[in-house]
C-alpha atoms as an extended CHARMM CRD file, in Angstrom:
* protein
*
       140  EXT
         1         1  MET       CA             41.5690000000       39.0210000000      -34.3310000000  PROA      1               0.0000000000
         2         2  ARG       CA             44.4250000000       36.8340000000      -33.1730000000  PROA      2               0.0000000000
         3         3  ALA       CA             44.5490000000       33.1320000000      -32.3700000000  PROA      3               0.0000000000
         4         4  VAL       CA             47.2020000000       30.8250000000      -30.9940000000  PROA      4               0.0000000000
         5         5  ILE       CA             46.3370000000       27.3530000000      -32.2420000000  PROA      5               0.0000000000
         6         6  GLN       CA             47.9030000000       24.2060000000      -30.8240000000  PROA      6               0.0000000000
         7         7  THR       CA             47.4390000000       20.5720000000      -31.7660000000  PROA      7               0.0000000000
         8         8  VAL       CA             46.5310000000       18.5800000000      -28.6750000000  PROA      8               0.0000000000
         9         9  SER       CA             45.8470000000       14.9830000000      -27.7270000000  PROA      9               0.0000000000
        10        10  ARG       CA             43.4610000000       16.4090000000      -25.1210000000  PROA      10              0.0000000000
        11        11  ALA       CA             42.5870000000       19.7450000000      -23.5430000000  PROA      11              0.0000000000
        12        12  SER       CA             40.1360000000       21.0560000000      -20.9860000000  PROA      12              0.0000000000
        13        13  VAL       CA             38.9810000000       24.1810000000      -19.1980000000  PROA      13              0.0000000000
        14        14  THR       CA             38.0060000000       24.1800000000      -15.5210000000  PROA      14              0.0000000000
        15        15  VAL       CA             36.1290000000       27.0090000000      -13.7910000000  PROA      15              0.0000000000
        16        16  GLY       CA             35.4910000000       26.8840000000      -10.0550000000  PROA      16              0.0000000000
        17        17  GLY       CA             36.4090000000       23.1990000000       -9.8590000000  PROA      17              0.0000000000
        18        18  GLU       CA             34.0270000000       22.2440000000      -12.7030000000  PROA      18              0.0000000000
        19        19  VAL       CA             35.2050000000       21.1540000000      -16.1570000000  PROA      19              0.0000000000
        20        20  VAL       CA             33.2470000000       23.4130000000      -18.5140000000  PROA      20              0.0000000000
        21        21  GLY       CA             34.8080000000       22.2850000000      -21.7980000000  PROA      21              0.0000000000
        22        22  SER       CA             37.0280000000       19.4290000000      -22.9400000000  PROA      22              0.0000000000
        23        23  ILE       CA             38.1660000000       17.7160000000      -26.1280000000  PROA      23              0.0000000000
        24        24  GLY       CA             40.2470000000       14.7340000000      -27.1240000000  PROA      24              0.0000000000
        25        25  GLU       CA             42.5300000000       14.9600000000      -30.1470000000  PROA      25              0.0000000000
        26        26  GLY       CA             42.0770000000       18.2670000000      -31.9320000000  PROA      26              0.0000000000
        27        27  LEU       CA             42.8580000000       21.9660000000      -31.6400000000  PROA      27              0.0000000000
        28        28  LEU       CA             43.1910000000       24.2480000000      -28.6460000000  PROA      28              0.0000000000
        29        29  VAL       CA             42.4850000000       27.8040000000      -29.7890000000  PROA      29              0.0000000000
        30        30  LEU       CA             43.3420000000       30.8070000000      -27.6170000000  PROA      30              0.0000000000
        31        31  LEU       CA             41.3970000000       33.6700000000      -29.2060000000  PROA      31              0.0000000000
        32        32  GLY       CA             41.9250000000       37.4050000000      -28.7460000000  PROA      32              0.0000000000
        33        33  VAL       CA             39.8210000000       40.2510000000      -30.1200000000  PROA      33              0.0000000000
        34        34  THR       CA             40.9190000000       43.8150000000      -30.8670000000  PROA      34              0.0000000000
        35        35  HSD       CA             38.9380000000       47.0400000000      -31.4120000000  PROA      35              0.0000000000
        36        36  THR       CA             38.7410000000       46.8520000000      -35.2190000000  PROA      36              0.0000000000
        37        37  ASP       CA             37.4460000000       43.2680000000      -35.4870000000  PROA      37              0.0000000000
        38        38  THR       CA             34.1090000000       42.6190000000      -37.1930000000  PROA      38              0.0000000000
        39        39  PRO       CA             31.5600000000       39.8100000000      -37.5570000000  PROA      39              0.0000000000
        40        40  ALA       CA             32.8780000000       39.1950000000      -41.1000000000  PROA      40              0.0000000000
        41        41  LEU       CA             36.3580000000       38.7030000000      -39.6640000000  PROA      41              0.0000000000
        42        42  ALA       CA             34.9140000000       36.2860000000      -37.0890000000  PROA      42              0.0000000000
        43        43  GLU       CA             33.5070000000       34.1960000000      -39.9440000000  PROA      43              0.0000000000
        44        44  THR       CA             36.8910000000       34.2030000000      -41.7090000000  PROA      44              0.0000000000
        45        45  MET       CA             38.6680000000       33.1980000000      -38.5000000000  PROA      45              0.0000000000
        46        46  ALA       CA             36.2560000000       30.2950000000      -37.9910000000  PROA      46              0.0000000000
        47        47  ARG       CA             36.8070000000       29.0590000000      -41.5530000000  PROA      47              0.0000000000
        48        48  LYS       CA             40.5880000000       29.2840000000      -41.1820000000  PROA      48              0.0000000000
        49        49  ILE       CA             40.5770000000       27.4410000000      -37.8530000000  PROA      49              0.0000000000
        50        50  HSD       CA             38.2750000000       24.6820000000      -39.1170000000  PROA      50              0.0000000000
        51        51  GLU       CA             40.1690000000       24.1360000000      -42.3940000000  PROA      51              0.0000000000
        52        52  LEU       CA             43.7250000000       24.6400000000      -41.1030000000  PROA      52              0.0000000000
        53        53  ARG       CA             45.8220000000       21.6130000000      -42.1140000000  PROA      53              0.0000000000
        54        54  LEU       CA             47.7600000000       21.3340000000      -38.8790000000  PROA      54              0.0000000000
        55        55  LEU       CA             46.6480000000       17.8890000000      -37.6840000000  PROA      55              0.0000000000
        56        56  PRO       CA             48.4300000000       14.5920000000      -38.5290000000  PROA      56              0.0000000000
        57        57  GLY       CA             48.7010000000       13.8140000000      -42.2360000000  PROA      57              0.0000000000
        58        58  GLU       CA             48.2720000000       17.5120000000      -43.0640000000  PROA      58              0.0000000000
        59        59  ARG       CA             44.5760000000       17.2400000000      -42.3500000000  PROA      59              0.0000000000
        60        60  SER       CA             42.2030000000       19.6890000000      -40.7390000000  PROA      60              0.0000000000
        61        61  ALA       CA             39.6290000000       19.5090000000      -37.9710000000  PROA      61              0.0000000000
        62        62  ALA       CA             37.0600000000       19.6190000000      -40.7880000000  PROA      62              0.0000000000
        63        63  ASP       CA             38.6650000000       16.5630000000      -42.4390000000  PROA      63              0.0000000000
        64        64  LEU       CA             38.9070000000       14.5290000000      -39.2360000000  PROA      64              0.0000000000
        65        65  GLY       CA             35.9070000000       15.7420000000      -37.2590000000  PROA      65              0.0000000000
        66        66  ALA       CA             38.4000000000       16.6610000000      -34.5260000000  PROA      66              0.0000000000
        67        67  GLY       CA             37.3250000000       18.6990000000      -31.5330000000  PROA      67              0.0000000000
        68        68  ILE       CA             38.1210000000       22.3870000000      -31.1450000000  PROA      68              0.0000000000
        69        69  LEU       CA             38.4040000000       23.9860000000      -27.7050000000  PROA      69              0.0000000000
        70        70  VAL       CA             38.1480000000       27.7900000000      -27.9730000000  PROA      70              0.0000000000
        71        71  VAL       CA             39.2600000000       29.9130000000      -25.0140000000  PROA      71              0.0000000000
        72        72  SER       CA             38.9810000000       33.6920000000      -24.7690000000  PROA      72              0.0000000000
        73        73  GLN       CA             42.4390000000       35.2310000000      -24.3240000000  PROA      73              0.0000000000
        74        74  PHE       CA             42.5610000000       39.0400000000      -24.2350000000  PROA      74              0.0000000000
        75        75  THR       CA             46.2220000000       38.8680000000      -23.2080000000  PROA      75              0.0000000000
        76        76  LEU       CA             47.1370000000       37.9890000000      -26.8070000000  PROA      76              0.0000000000
        77        77  TYR       CA             46.9430000000       41.7370000000      -27.3890000000  PROA      77              0.0000000000
        78        78  GLY       CA             49.2840000000       42.5750000000      -24.5090000000  PROA      78              0.0000000000
        79        79  ASP       CA             52.1820000000       44.9050000000      -25.2790000000  PROA      79              0.0000000000
        80        80  ALA       CA             55.3200000000       44.6980000000      -23.1300000000  PROA      80              0.0000000000
        81        81  ARG       CA             57.7180000000       46.6350000000      -25.3670000000  PROA      81              0.0000000000
        82        82  LYS       CA             58.0840000000       49.3830000000      -22.7540000000  PROA      82              0.0000000000
        83        83  GLY       CA             59.0060000000       48.3980000000      -19.2270000000  PROA      83              0.0000000000
        84        84  ARG       CA             57.9270000000       45.2760000000      -17.4050000000  PROA      84              0.0000000000
        85        85  ARG       CA             54.2060000000       45.8950000000      -17.0270000000  PROA      85              0.0000000000
        86        86  PRO       CA             52.2170000000       45.0010000000      -20.1580000000  PROA      86              0.0000000000
        87        87  THR       CA             49.4590000000       47.2400000000      -21.4270000000  PROA      87              0.0000000000
        88        88  TRP       CA             46.2360000000       45.6920000000      -22.6710000000  PROA      88              0.0000000000
        89        89  SER       CA             44.9550000000       48.7160000000      -24.6130000000  PROA      89              0.0000000000
        90        90  ALA       CA             44.9370000000       46.8630000000      -27.9500000000  PROA      90              0.0000000000
        91        91  ALA       CA             42.5100000000       44.2730000000      -26.5650000000  PROA      91              0.0000000000
        92        92  ALA       CA             38.8530000000       45.0250000000      -27.1860000000  PROA      92              0.0000000000
        93        93  PRO       CA             36.7590000000       45.6240000000      -24.0510000000  PROA      93              0.0000000000
        94        94  ALA       CA             34.6000000000       42.7010000000      -22.9570000000  PROA      94              0.0000000000
        95        95  GLU       CA             31.4210000000       44.3100000000      -24.3220000000  PROA      95              0.0000000000
        96        96  VAL       CA             32.9780000000       44.2780000000      -27.8220000000  PROA      96              0.0000000000
        97        97  ALA       CA             35.0040000000       41.0850000000      -27.5300000000  PROA      97              0.0000000000
        98        98  GLU       CA             32.3840000000       38.7030000000      -26.1570000000  PROA      98              0.0000000000
        99        99  PRO       CA             29.9350000000       38.9600000000      -29.0970000000  PROA      99              0.0000000000
       100       100  LEU       CA             32.8120000000       38.4950000000      -31.5690000000  PROA      100             0.0000000000
       101       101  PHE       CA             34.1910000000       35.5310000000      -29.6070000000  PROA      101             0.0000000000
       102       102  THR       CA             30.6960000000       34.0340000000      -29.6780000000  PROA      102             0.0000000000
       103       103  ALA       CA             30.4460000000       34.7530000000      -33.4200000000  PROA      103             0.0000000000
       104       104  VAL       CA             33.5940000000       32.6900000000      -34.0470000000  PROA      104             0.0000000000
       105       105  VAL       CA             32.2540000000       29.8110000000      -31.9400000000  PROA      105             0.0000000000
       106       106  ASP       CA             28.8330000000       29.9700000000      -33.6520000000  PROA      106             0.0000000000
       107       107  ALA       CA             30.4430000000       30.0790000000      -37.1040000000  PROA      107             0.0000000000
       108       108  LEU       CA             32.5310000000       27.0080000000      -36.2570000000  PROA      108             0.0000000000
       109       109  ARG       CA             29.4140000000       25.1580000000      -35.0930000000  PROA      109             0.0000000000
       110       110  ASP       CA             27.5290000000       26.2410000000      -38.2280000000  PROA      110             0.0000000000
       111       111  ARG       CA             30.3130000000       24.5940000000      -40.2310000000  PROA      111             0.0000000000
       112       112  GLY       CA             29.7050000000       21.3420000000      -38.3290000000  PROA      112             0.0000000000
       113       113  ALA       CA             32.7000000000       21.6080000000      -35.9950000000  PROA      113             0.0000000000
       114       114  LYS       CA             32.6300000000       19.9440000000      -32.5770000000  PROA      114             0.0000000000
       115       115  VAL       CA             33.3310000000       22.9700000000      -30.3940000000  PROA      115             0.0000000000
       116       116  GLU       CA             33.8270000000       23.3330000000      -26.6600000000  PROA      116             0.0000000000
       117       117  THR       CA             34.6160000000       26.6120000000      -24.9160000000  PROA      117             0.0000000000
       118       118  GLY       CA             35.8320000000       28.1120000000      -21.7270000000  PROA      118             0.0000000000
       119       119  ARG       CA             33.7490000000       30.7170000000      -19.9190000000  PROA      119             0.0000000000
       120       120  PHE       CA             34.1020000000       34.3500000000      -20.8950000000  PROA      120             0.0000000000
       121       121  ARG       CA             35.1720000000       36.7740000000      -18.1080000000  PROA      121             0.0000000000
       122       122  THR       CA             36.0880000000       34.0680000000      -15.6060000000  PROA      122             0.0000000000
       123       123  HSD       CA             39.3410000000       32.7800000000      -14.1720000000  PROA      123             0.0000000000
       124       124  MET       CA             39.9580000000       29.5500000000      -16.0620000000  PROA      124             0.0000000000
       125       125  LEU       CA             42.3900000000       26.6970000000      -15.5870000000  PROA      125             0.0000000000
       126       126  VAL       CA             43.3550000000       25.5260000000      -19.0680000000  PROA      126             0.0000000000
       127       127  GLU       CA             45.0520000000       22.1550000000      -19.3440000000  PROA      127             0.0000000000
       128       128  SER       CA             46.4310000000       20.6750000000      -22.5230000000  PROA      128             0.0000000000
       129       129  VAL       CA             48.6650000000       17.9140000000      -23.7530000000  PROA      129             0.0000000000
       130       130  ASN       CA             50.3310000000       19.2590000000      -26.8650000000  PROA      130             0.0000000000
       131       131  ALA       CA             50.6850000000       16.7630000000      -29.6980000000  PROA      131             0.0000000000
       132       132  GLY       CA             53.4760000000       17.2860000000      -32.1630000000  PROA      132             0.0000000000
       133       133  PRO       CA             53.9100000000       19.8640000000      -30.7680000000  PROA      133             0.0000000000
       134       134  ASN       CA             52.4890000000       22.1810000000      -33.3900000000  PROA      134             0.0000000000
       135       135  THR       CA             51.6730000000       25.7880000000      -32.5720000000  PROA      135             0.0000000000
       136       136  LEU       CA             50.5570000000       28.4390000000      -35.0330000000  PROA      136             0.0000000000
       137       137  ILE       CA             49.7350000000       32.1160000000      -34.5640000000  PROA      137             0.0000000000
       138       138  LEU       CA             46.9380000000       33.2700000000      -36.8420000000  PROA      138             0.0000000000
       139       139  ASP       CA             46.6590000000       37.0460000000      -37.0530000000  PROA      139             0.0000000000
       140       140  LEU       CA             43.8010000000       38.4240000000      -39.1780000000  PROA      140             0.0000000000
């Protein structure tokens, strides 16, 4: 499981002209799933995201009650080492990835996090205003 986590002053996801998820100050999480990921790993990823001390004052979303916008991003497992056309073979197929994506979101909510999401398997417009900027890649 791989996540790109950015601190934002605001972020949103729009699908078909409708805003389906938005947050104010908090974390934008682009989340990718690979073939070997498990529900246990989803729980670990949620804990790490929620407790990551990346926000101002070295505080976490858990400390501040900050929003977390989680967006499915299979392209995090793209490989462009050969040629100019990336391969996506390391990304889990949607049937595997969607339940694990949902497990991360559910685990965050179970921890009390304020979570918004994009929409799985749709073309999304993701807007964000990076704050800091702080960006971290979390690879579990």
